[in-house]
Coordinates of C-alpha atoms in Angstrom, one line a residue:
M1 CA 39.2 11.6 17.3
E2 CA 37.6 11.3 20.7
D3 CA 34.7 9.4 19.1
A4 CA 37.1 7.0 17.4
R5 CA 38.9 6.5 20.7
R6 CA 35.7 5.7 22.6
V7 CA 34.6 3.2 19.9
E8 CA 37.9 1.4 20.0
E9 CA 37.9 1.2 23.8
R10 CA 34.4 -0.3 23.6
F11 CA 35.7 -3.0 21.4
G12 CA 38.4 -3.9 24.0
R13 CA 41.3 -2.2 22.1
A14 CA 43.3 0.8 23.2
P15 CA 43.8 3.4 20.4
L16 CA 47.2 3.6 18.9
E17 CA 49.0 6.9 19.4
K18 CA 51.2 8.4 16.7
K19 CA 54.4 7.2 18.5
D20 CA 53.0 3.7 18.7
H21 CA 52.7 3.6 14.9
I22 CA 56.3 4.7 14.6
K23 CA 57.4 1.9 17.0
A24 CA 55.4 -0.6 15.1
Y25 CA 56.9 0.5 11.8
F26 CA 60.5 -0.1 12.9
S27 CA 59.8 -3.3 14.8
E28 CA 58.0 -4.8 11.8
K29 CA 60.8 -3.8 9.5
L30 CA 63.1 -5.9 11.7
D31 CA 60.7 -8.8 11.2
G32 CA 60.6 -8.3 7.4
T33 CA 56.9 -7.2 7.5
D34 CA 55.4 -4.0 6.3
S35 CA 53.6 -1.8 8.9
R36 CA 51.5 -0.2 6.2
D37 CA 49.3 -3.4 6.0
R38 CA 48.8 -3.3 9.7
I39 CA 47.9 0.4 9.7
E40 CA 45.5 -0.1 6.9
N41 CA 43.9 -3.0 8.8
E42 CA 43.5 -0.8 11.8
K43 CA 42.0 1.9 9.7
D44 CA 39.5 -0.6 8.3
D45 CA 38.6 -1.7 11.9
R46 CA 38.0 1.9 12.8
R47 CA 35.7 2.4 9.8
A48 CA 33.8 -0.7 10.7
A49 CA 33.4 0.5 14.3
L50 CA 32.1 3.8 13.1
N51 CA 29.6 2.1 10.7
Q52 CA 31.6 3.2 7.7
P53 CA 31.8 0.0 5.6
T54 CA 34.7 -0.3 3.2
E55 CA 34.5 -1.8 -0.3
Q56 CA 36.0 -5.1 1.0
N57 CA 33.5 -5.8 3.8
M58 CA 30.5 -4.6 1.8
E59 CA 30.1 -8.1 0.4
D60 CA 30.1 -9.6 3.8
Q61 CA 27.4 -7.5 5.3
P62 CA 24.0 -9.1 5.9
L63 CA 20.9 -8.1 4.0
V64 CA 19.3 -6.7 7.1
R65 CA 21.2 -5.5 10.1
P66 CA 20.4 -7.7 13.1
K67 CA 19.9 -4.6 15.4
S68 CA 18.1 -2.4 13.0
K69 CA 15.5 0.0 14.4
R70 CA 12.0 -1.3 14.1
V71 CA 9.3 1.0 12.7
A72 CA 6.7 1.3 15.4
T73 CA 4.0 2.5 12.9
L74 CA 4.4 -0.6 10.8
D75 CA 4.4 -3.0 13.9
A76 CA 1.2 -1.4 15.2
F77 CA -0.5 -1.7 11.8
R78 CA 0.6 -5.4 11.5
G79 CA -0.7 -6.0 15.0
L80 CA -4.0 -4.4 14.2
T81 CA -4.3 -6.6 11.1
I82 CA -3.6 -9.7 13.2
V83 CA -6.3 -8.6 15.7
L84 CA -8.8 -8.1 12.8
M85 CA -8.0 -11.5 11.5
I86 CA -8.6 -13.2 14.8
L87 CA -11.8 -11.2 15.3
V88 CA -13.4 -12.0 11.9
D89 CA -12.3 -15.6 11.9
D90 CA -13.7 -16.4 15.4
V91 CA -16.6 -14.0 15.7
A92 CA -18.0 -13.9 12.2
G93 CA -20.2 -16.6 10.9
G94 CA -23.2 -17.5 13.0
A95 CA -22.7 -14.8 15.6
Y96 CA -21.8 -11.7 13.4
A97 CA -22.2 -12.6 9.8
R98 CA -22.3 -8.9 8.8
I99 CA -18.5 -8.7 9.3
D100 CA -17.8 -12.0 7.5
H101 CA -16.5 -12.0 4.0
S102 CA -19.0 -10.5 1.5
P103 CA -20.8 -13.3 -0.4
W104 CA -19.7 -11.8 -3.7
N105 CA -19.6 -8.1 -4.7
G106 CA -19.0 -5.6 -1.9
C107 CA -16.6 -5.2 1.0
T108 CA -16.9 -6.1 4.7
L109 CA -14.5 -5.9 7.6
A110 CA -13.1 -9.4 6.9
D111 CA -12.3 -8.4 3.3
F112 CA -9.7 -5.8 4.5
V113 CA -7.4 -8.4 6.2
M114 CA -5.7 -9.9 3.2
P115 CA -4.9 -6.6 1.4
F116 CA -3.7 -5.1 4.6
F117 CA -1.2 -7.9 5.0
L118 CA 0.0 -7.4 1.5
F119 CA 0.3 -3.7 1.9
I120 CA 2.4 -4.3 5.0
V121 CA 4.6 -6.7 3.2
G122 CA 5.2 -4.1 0.5
V123 CA 6.2 -1.4 3.1
A124 CA 8.4 -3.9 5.0
I125 CA 10.2 -4.8 1.7
A126 CA 11.0 -1.2 1.0
L127 CA 12.5 -0.7 4.5
A128 CA 14.4 -4.1 4.5
L129 CA 15.9 -3.6 1.1
K130 CA 16.7 0.0 1.4
K131 CA 20.3 -1.0 0.8
V132 CA 21.3 -4.2 -0.9
P133 CA 25.1 -4.7 -0.4
N134 CA 25.0 -8.2 -1.9
I135 CA 22.4 -9.1 -4.5
K136 CA 23.1 -12.8 -4.6
H137 CA 22.8 -13.0 -0.8
A138 CA 19.6 -11.0 -0.9
I139 CA 18.0 -13.2 -3.5
K140 CA 18.9 -16.3 -1.5
K141 CA 17.2 -14.9 1.5
I142 CA 14.1 -14.0 -0.5
V143 CA 13.9 -17.6 -1.9
I144 CA 14.3 -19.2 1.5
R145 CA 11.7 -17.0 3.1
T146 CA 9.3 -17.7 0.2
L147 CA 9.7 -21.4 0.7
K148 CA 9.1 -21.1 4.4
L149 CA 5.9 -19.2 3.8
L150 CA 4.7 -21.8 1.3
F151 CA 5.6 -24.6 3.7
W152 CA 3.7 -23.2 6.7
G153 CA 0.8 -22.2 4.4
I154 CA 0.3 -25.7 3.2
I155 CA 0.6 -27.2 6.8
L156 CA -1.8 -24.7 8.3
Q157 CA -4.4 -24.3 5.5
G158 CA -3.8 -27.2 3.2
G159 CA -5.9 -29.6 5.3
Y160 CA -3.1 -31.2 7.3
S161 CA -4.1 -29.3 10.5
H162 CA -7.8 -29.6 11.7
A163 CA -7.3 -27.3 14.6
P164 CA -9.0 -26.4 16.9
N165 CA -12.2 -28.4 16.7
E166 CA -10.9 -31.8 15.5
L167 CA -8.1 -33.6 17.4
V168 CA -6.7 -35.2 14.2
Y169 CA -4.2 -34.3 11.6
G170 CA -3.4 -35.4 8.1
V171 CA -4.7 -34.9 4.6
D172 CA -5.2 -36.9 1.4
I173 CA -2.6 -35.4 -0.9
K174 CA -4.3 -36.9 -4.0
H175 CA -7.8 -35.8 -3.4
K176 CA -8.1 -33.3 -0.6
I177 CA -5.0 -31.2 -0.1
R178 CA -5.6 -27.4 -0.7
W179 CA -2.5 -25.9 -2.4
C180 CA -3.6 -22.3 -2.0
G181 CA -4.1 -20.1 1.1
I182 CA -3.3 -16.9 2.8
L183 CA 0.4 -17.5 3.4
Q184 CA 0.8 -18.9 -0.1
R185 CA -0.6 -15.7 -1.5
I186 CA 1.7 -13.6 0.7
A187 CA 4.6 -15.8 -0.4
L188 CA 3.9 -15.1 -4.1
V189 CA 3.5 -11.4 -3.6
Y190 CA 6.6 -11.1 -1.4
F191 CA 8.7 -13.1 -3.9
V192 CA 7.8 -11.0 -6.9
V193 CA 7.9 -7.6 -5.2
A194 CA 11.1 -8.3 -3.3
L195 CA 12.8 -9.7 -6.3
I196 CA 12.1 -6.6 -8.4
E197 CA 13.3 -4.4 -5.6
T198 CA 16.5 -6.4 -5.2
L199 CA 17.3 -6.7 -8.9
T200 CA 16.8 -2.9 -9.5
A201 CA 18.8 -1.8 -6.4
K202 CA 21.6 -0.4 -8.5
L203 CA 19.2 1.5 -10.9
R204 CA 17.5 3.6 -8.3
P205 CA 18.9 7.0 -7.2
T206 CA 19.9 7.8 -3.6
V207 CA 18.4 11.3 -3.9
L208 CA 15.2 12.0 -5.7
D209 CA 14.8 14.7 -8.4
S210 CA 12.5 17.6 -7.8
G211 CA 8.9 17.2 -8.7
H212 CA 5.9 15.3 -7.3
I213 CA 6.3 12.3 -9.7
S214 CA 10.0 11.8 -9.0
I215 CA 9.2 9.0 -6.5
F216 CA 7.4 7.2 -9.3
T217 CA 10.1 7.6 -11.9
A218 CA 12.8 6.6 -9.5
Y219 CA 11.1 3.3 -8.9
R220 CA 9.6 2.8 -12.3
W221 CA 10.5 -0.9 -12.5
Q222 CA 8.4 -1.7 -9.5
W223 CA 5.4 0.0 -11.2
I224 CA 6.2 -1.7 -14.5
G225 CA 6.1 -5.1 -12.6
G226 CA 2.7 -4.1 -11.1
F227 CA 1.4 -3.1 -14.5
V228 CA 2.5 -6.4 -16.0
A229 CA 0.5 -8.2 -13.3
F230 CA -2.4 -5.9 -14.0
L231 CA -2.3 -6.7 -17.7
V232 CA -2.1 -10.5 -17.1
Y233 CA -5.1 -10.4 -14.8
I234 CA -7.3 -8.2 -17.0
I235 CA -6.5 -10.0 -20.3
T236 CA -7.1 -13.4 -18.7
T237 CA -10.2 -12.3 -17.0
Y238 CA -11.9 -10.9 -20.1
A239 CA -10.4 -12.9 -22.9
L240 CA -10.3 -16.4 -21.6
Y241 CA -13.2 -18.6 -22.8
I242 CA -15.0 -20.4 -19.9
P243 CA -16.6 -23.7 -21.0
D244 CA -19.2 -25.8 -19.2
W245 CA -17.8 -27.6 -16.2
S246 CA -19.0 -30.3 -13.7
S247 CA -18.3 -31.3 -10.2
V248 CA -19.3 -34.1 -7.8
L249 CA -21.3 -33.3 -4.6
Q250 CA -21.1 -35.6 -1.7
N251 CA -24.5 -35.9 0.1
P252 CA -24.7 -36.4 3.9
D253 CA -26.0 -40.0 3.4
G254 CA -22.7 -40.9 1.6
T255 CA -24.1 -40.9 -2.0
A256 CA -22.5 -38.7 -4.7
K257 CA -24.2 -36.6 -7.3
R258 CA -22.6 -35.1 -10.4
Y259 CA -23.9 -31.7 -11.6
T260 CA -22.9 -29.5 -14.5
V261 CA -22.6 -25.7 -14.6
Q262 CA -23.5 -24.1 -17.9
C263 CA -21.1 -21.4 -19.0
G264 CA -19.8 -21.0 -22.5
M265 CA -18.8 -17.3 -22.2
R266 CA -16.0 -14.8 -21.8
G267 CA -15.5 -11.9 -19.4
H268 CA -18.2 -13.0 -16.9
L269 CA -17.7 -11.7 -13.3
G270 CA -20.4 -13.9 -11.6
P271 CA -19.7 -16.7 -9.2
A272 CA -19.9 -19.7 -11.5
C273 CA -18.3 -18.7 -14.8
N274 CA -15.4 -16.4 -14.1
A275 CA -11.8 -16.9 -15.3
V276 CA -10.5 -16.9 -11.7
G277 CA -12.3 -20.1 -10.9
Y278 CA -11.6 -21.7 -14.3
V279 CA -7.8 -21.2 -14.0
D280 CA -7.8 -22.8 -10.6
R281 CA -9.9 -25.7 -11.7
Q282 CA -7.4 -26.3 -14.6
V283 CA -4.2 -25.8 -12.7
W284 CA -4.9 -27.3 -9.3
G285 CA -8.0 -29.6 -10.0
I286 CA -11.4 -28.9 -8.5
E287 CA -10.9 -31.4 -5.7
H288 CA -8.0 -29.2 -4.3
L289 CA -10.0 -26.0 -4.1
Y290 CA -11.7 -24.5 -1.0
S291 CA -14.8 -26.5 -0.4
Q292 CA -16.9 -23.9 1.5
P293 CA -17.1 -20.8 -0.8
V294 CA -18.7 -17.7 0.6
W295 CA -21.1 -17.4 -2.3
I296 CA -23.3 -20.0 -0.6
R297 CA -24.7 -17.1 1.5
L298 CA -25.9 -15.2 -1.6
K299 CA -29.7 -14.5 -1.9
A300 CA -29.8 -16.7 -5.0
C301 CA -28.6 -19.6 -2.8
T302 CA -30.4 -19.2 0.5
F303 CA -33.2 -17.2 2.1
S304 CA -31.0 -16.7 5.2
S305 CA -28.6 -14.4 3.3
P306 CA -26.1 -12.9 4.4
Y307 CA -26.2 -15.7 7.0
Q308 CA -25.6 -19.3 5.9
G309 CA -28.8 -21.4 5.9
P310 CA -30.8 -24.0 3.9
L311 CA -30.5 -23.8 0.2
R312 CA -33.4 -22.6 -1.9
E313 CA -35.1 -25.3 -4.0
E314 CA -34.3 -23.3 -7.2
A315 CA -30.7 -22.5 -6.1
P316 CA -28.1 -22.7 -8.9
T317 CA -26.1 -25.9 -8.9
S318 CA -22.9 -23.8 -8.5
C319 CA -24.0 -22.7 -5.0
Q320 CA -22.1 -25.7 -3.5
A321 CA -19.3 -25.8 -6.0
P322 CA -15.7 -25.4 -4.7
F323 CA -14.0 -22.1 -5.3
E324 CA -10.5 -20.9 -4.3
P325 CA -10.5 -17.4 -2.8
E326 CA -6.7 -17.3 -2.8
G327 CA -6.3 -18.8 -6.2
L328 CA -3.6 -18.3 -8.8
L329 CA -5.1 -15.6 -11.1
S330 CA -6.4 -13.5 -8.2
S331 CA -3.0 -13.8 -6.5
I332 CA -1.5 -12.2 -9.6
S333 CA -3.8 -9.3 -9.1
A334 CA -2.8 -9.2 -5.4
I335 CA 0.7 -8.3 -6.5
L336 CA -0.7 -4.8 -7.0
S337 CA -1.4 -4.5 -3.3
G338 CA 2.2 -5.2 -2.5
T339 CA 3.3 -2.7 -5.2
I340 CA 1.2 0.0 -3.7
G341 CA 2.6 -0.9 -0.2
I342 CA 6.2 -0.7 -1.4
H343 CA 5.4 2.8 -2.8
Y344 CA 4.3 3.9 0.7
G345 CA 7.5 2.5 2.1
H346 CA 9.6 4.4 -0.5
V347 CA 7.9 7.6 0.5
L348 CA 8.7 6.9 4.1
I349 CA 12.4 6.5 3.2
H350 CA 12.9 9.4 0.9
F351 CA 10.7 12.1 2.4
K352 CA 11.9 13.1 5.9
S353 CA 9.2 15.7 6.5
H354 CA 6.0 14.4 8.0
S355 CA 3.9 16.8 5.9
E356 CA 5.6 15.7 2.7
R357 CA 5.0 12.1 3.5
L358 CA 1.3 12.7 4.2
K359 CA 1.0 14.8 1.0
Q360 CA 2.3 11.9 -1.1
W361 CA 0.2 9.3 0.7
V362 CA -3.0 11.4 0.6
S363 CA -2.6 12.2 -3.1
M364 CA -2.0 8.5 -3.9
G365 CA -5.0 7.5 -1.9
F366 CA -7.3 10.0 -3.4
G367 CA -6.4 8.8 -6.9
L368 CA -7.0 5.2 -6.0
L369 CA -10.3 6.1 -4.4
I370 CA -11.6 7.8 -7.5
I371 CA -10.7 4.8 -9.6
A372 CA -12.4 2.4 -7.2
I373 CA -15.6 4.5 -7.1
I374 CA -15.8 4.8 -10.8
L375 CA -15.2 1.1 -11.5
H376 CA -17.6 -0.1 -8.8
F377 CA -20.6 2.2 -9.2
T378 CA -20.5 2.0 -13.0
N379 CA -20.6 -1.8 -12.5
A380 CA -17.6 -2.0 -14.9
I381 CA -15.5 -3.9 -12.3
P382 CA -17.3 -4.3 -9.0
I383 CA -15.4 -4.5 -5.7
N384 CA -14.9 -8.2 -5.2
K385 CA -12.5 -9.9 -2.8
Q386 CA -13.1 -13.4 -4.2
L387 CA -11.9 -12.3 -7.7
Y388 CA -9.4 -9.7 -6.2
S389 CA -10.8 -7.2 -8.7
I390 CA -8.9 -4.1 -9.6
S391 CA -11.5 -1.9 -7.9
Y392 CA -11.0 -4.0 -4.8
V393 CA -7.3 -3.5 -5.0
C394 CA -7.7 0.3 -5.2
F395 CA -10.4 0.5 -2.5
T396 CA -8.6 -1.6 0.1
A397 CA -5.3 0.1 -0.7
V398 CA -7.0 3.4 0.2
A399 CA -8.1 2.0 3.5
A400 CA -4.6 0.6 4.2
G401 CA -3.1 3.9 3.4
I402 CA -5.5 5.7 5.8
V403 CA -4.8 3.4 8.6
F404 CA -1.0 3.5 8.0
S405 CA -1.1 7.3 7.8
G406 CA -3.2 7.5 11.0
F407 CA -0.7 5.4 12.9
H408 CA 2.1 7.6 11.5
I409 CA 0.4 10.8 12.8
L410 CA -0.4 9.3 16.2
I411 CA 2.9 7.5 16.9
D412 CA 5.5 9.3 14.8
M413 CA 4.2 12.9 14.8
W414 CA 2.3 13.2 18.1
G415 CA 4.4 10.7 20.0
L416 CA 1.4 8.6 21.3
R417 CA 3.2 5.3 21.2
T418 CA 2.2 4.0 24.6
P419 CA -1.5 3.4 23.8
F420 CA -0.5 1.2 20.9
L421 CA 2.2 -0.9 22.5
F422 CA -0.3 -3.7 22.7
L423 CA -0.6 -3.7 19.0
E424 CA 3.2 -3.3 18.5
W425 CA 3.9 -6.4 20.6
I426 CA 1.5 -8.5 18.5
G427 CA 3.0 -7.0 15.3
M428 CA 6.5 -8.0 16.4
N429 CA 5.4 -11.6 16.8
A430 CA 2.8 -11.7 14.1
M431 CA 3.6 -15.2 12.9
L432 CA 3.4 -16.6 16.4
V433 CA 0.1 -15.0 17.2
S434 CA -1.4 -15.8 13.8
V435 CA -0.5 -19.5 14.1
M436 CA -1.4 -20.0 17.8
A437 CA -4.6 -17.8 17.9
A438 CA -6.0 -17.3 14.4
Q439 CA -5.2 -20.9 13.2
G440 CA -6.3 -22.3 16.6
I441 CA -3.1 -24.4 17.2
F442 CA -2.9 -23.4 20.9
A443 CA -6.6 -24.0 21.4
A444 CA -6.3 -27.4 19.8
F445 CA -3.4 -28.3 22.2
V446 CA -5.6 -27.4 25.2
N447 CA -8.5 -29.3 23.7
G448 CA -6.3 -32.3 23.5
W449 CA -6.6 -32.6 27.3
Y450 CA -10.3 -33.4 27.6
Y451 CA -12.4 -35.1 30.3
E452 CA -14.5 -38.1 29.3
S453 CA -15.4 -36.6 25.9
Q454 CA -13.9 -34.2 23.5
D455 CA -16.5 -31.5 24.2
K456 CA -15.4 -31.3 27.8
T457 CA -12.3 -29.2 27.6
L458 CA -11.0 -26.1 29.3
V459 CA -11.5 -24.0 26.2
Y460 CA -15.2 -25.0 25.8
W461 CA -15.8 -24.7 29.6
I462 CA -14.4 -21.2 29.7
Q463 CA -16.4 -20.1 26.6
K464 CA -19.6 -21.6 27.8
H465 CA -19.6 -20.9 31.6
V466 CA -17.4 -17.8 31.9
F467 CA -18.7 -15.9 28.9
N468 CA -21.9 -17.3 27.3
D469 CA -23.8 -18.3 30.4
F470 CA -22.7 -15.2 32.4
W471 CA -24.0 -12.8 29.7
H472 CA -26.9 -15.0 28.7
S473 CA -26.1 -14.4 25.1
E474 CA -24.0 -16.5 22.7
K475 CA -23.3 -13.5 20.5
V476 CA -22.0 -11.3 23.3
G477 CA -20.2 -14.2 25.0
T478 CA -18.5 -15.1 21.8
L479 CA -17.3 -11.6 21.2
L480 CA -16.0 -11.2 24.7
Y481 CA -14.3 -14.5 24.6
V482 CA -12.4 -13.6 21.5
M483 CA -11.5 -10.2 22.8
F484 CA -10.2 -11.4 26.2
A485 CA -9.4 -15.1 26.0
E486 CA -7.7 -14.8 22.6
I487 CA -6.7 -11.2 21.6
T488 CA -5.8 -9.9 25.1
F489 CA -4.2 -13.2 26.1
W490 CA -1.9 -13.3 23.1
G491 CA -1.2 -9.6 23.3
V492 CA 0.1 -10.1 26.9
V493 CA 2.1 -13.2 25.8
A494 CA 3.6 -11.2 22.9
G495 CA 4.6 -8.5 25.3
I496 CA 6.3 -10.9 27.6
L497 CA 8.2 -12.5 24.6
H498 CA 9.2 -9.0 23.4
K499 CA 10.7 -8.2 26.8
L500 CA 12.6 -11.5 26.6
G501 CA 13.7 -10.8 23.1
I502 CA 12.0 -13.8 21.6
Y503 CA 10.5 -13.6 18.1
W504 CA 9.3 -16.0 15.6
K505 CA 10.7 -14.9 12.3
L506 CA 10.7 -16.5 8.9

């Protein structure tokens, strides 16, 4: 009773005593009204104040409570992934090619970024859709968020933005626009996984049955959806016939040369004749694919492998062919990364004991690791980011699970939250930091204020004189510039925005 009294006082209303109800009853009888309606309304207000929603107001509740408690572990993991993305985008290449995307089979530091994002998306969906009061409202929000992700993906990676090096914008929609990209893949995975989670909300139990596999049976529809994506990917990859195909190469002197790639096969997992590339060429058109594929750094293409260098004279014609690393068929396989992520989120929701959570996560990770090792080292399905192979899904999911479990131990179990606040701040404003830092939008804005020529800007001056010249090394200078002028700078900005309560949300 005292709790109810305090809640009502906080909402600016004095609690009604028993005698007040009696007075109200007789006064309303004189007016021809019924006090029972008023009393019921007051009871409803009390229930709402005590976070006890009634059947009537359940339909009006938002999908996610505005003041819901954030999960520090997830924010820190998201922040770490943003830091990795900035690091590999701006440091890899000429300076540190070893951490750049693997030219084909294998896995490097850069290859963990995309599956980490999708894993995080899965965990976040499980937490956000833990309760779905209004399915129609939830589906509406899912569709709107998906469209926002697609829009920003096309703007930032479709060729419209040329940041940070070129101070121009615009793209030829007919011949040059790139329809696929990182945010577009995240949009597809988010849409499918969140839709399944929403539509099956009434089918899942609130309390799990006993047994280790109860968490799987309770959310069997999510796993069925992942299995369907697996079947579509595997059947298409190994059953689709890949005919010969051709492309036009633009030479530096302005001339064009058409070349033909000989295929005529099924189930090939090499760079030139795989089903992933064929589907994208047929759906999007070869002119709309990524024009700088990583396989140009293969030993078969250049003596400088794993660095990019002059092509061999006997290099295959496919070495310079366009290829979409975030294509349609590989994005269908990527749904599995989101499915595994949502499983980790379900474990976080249903198991309150830290030891039980870790037991579930470790057992899941161990099984995925065994599958990845067998598939890769038997050469049945090698680990390959460009194809988003099943072994790649399993291996990177293990890594994501280890990092997520590690943050859970350090932050949730041991209470070591302060050392990771920097990552939390970035994770809370992941979209802002990603656009401004990783996509180079802020650097392009600064470069727009140049002196005499476009290579004389504040960004270039800081990188050259403060970092490269001071350390007498371009490699060391580039690394330190990215760490301090980009990652640290945006971490501080994200922290200030967090204190001000400013977030960029989609």
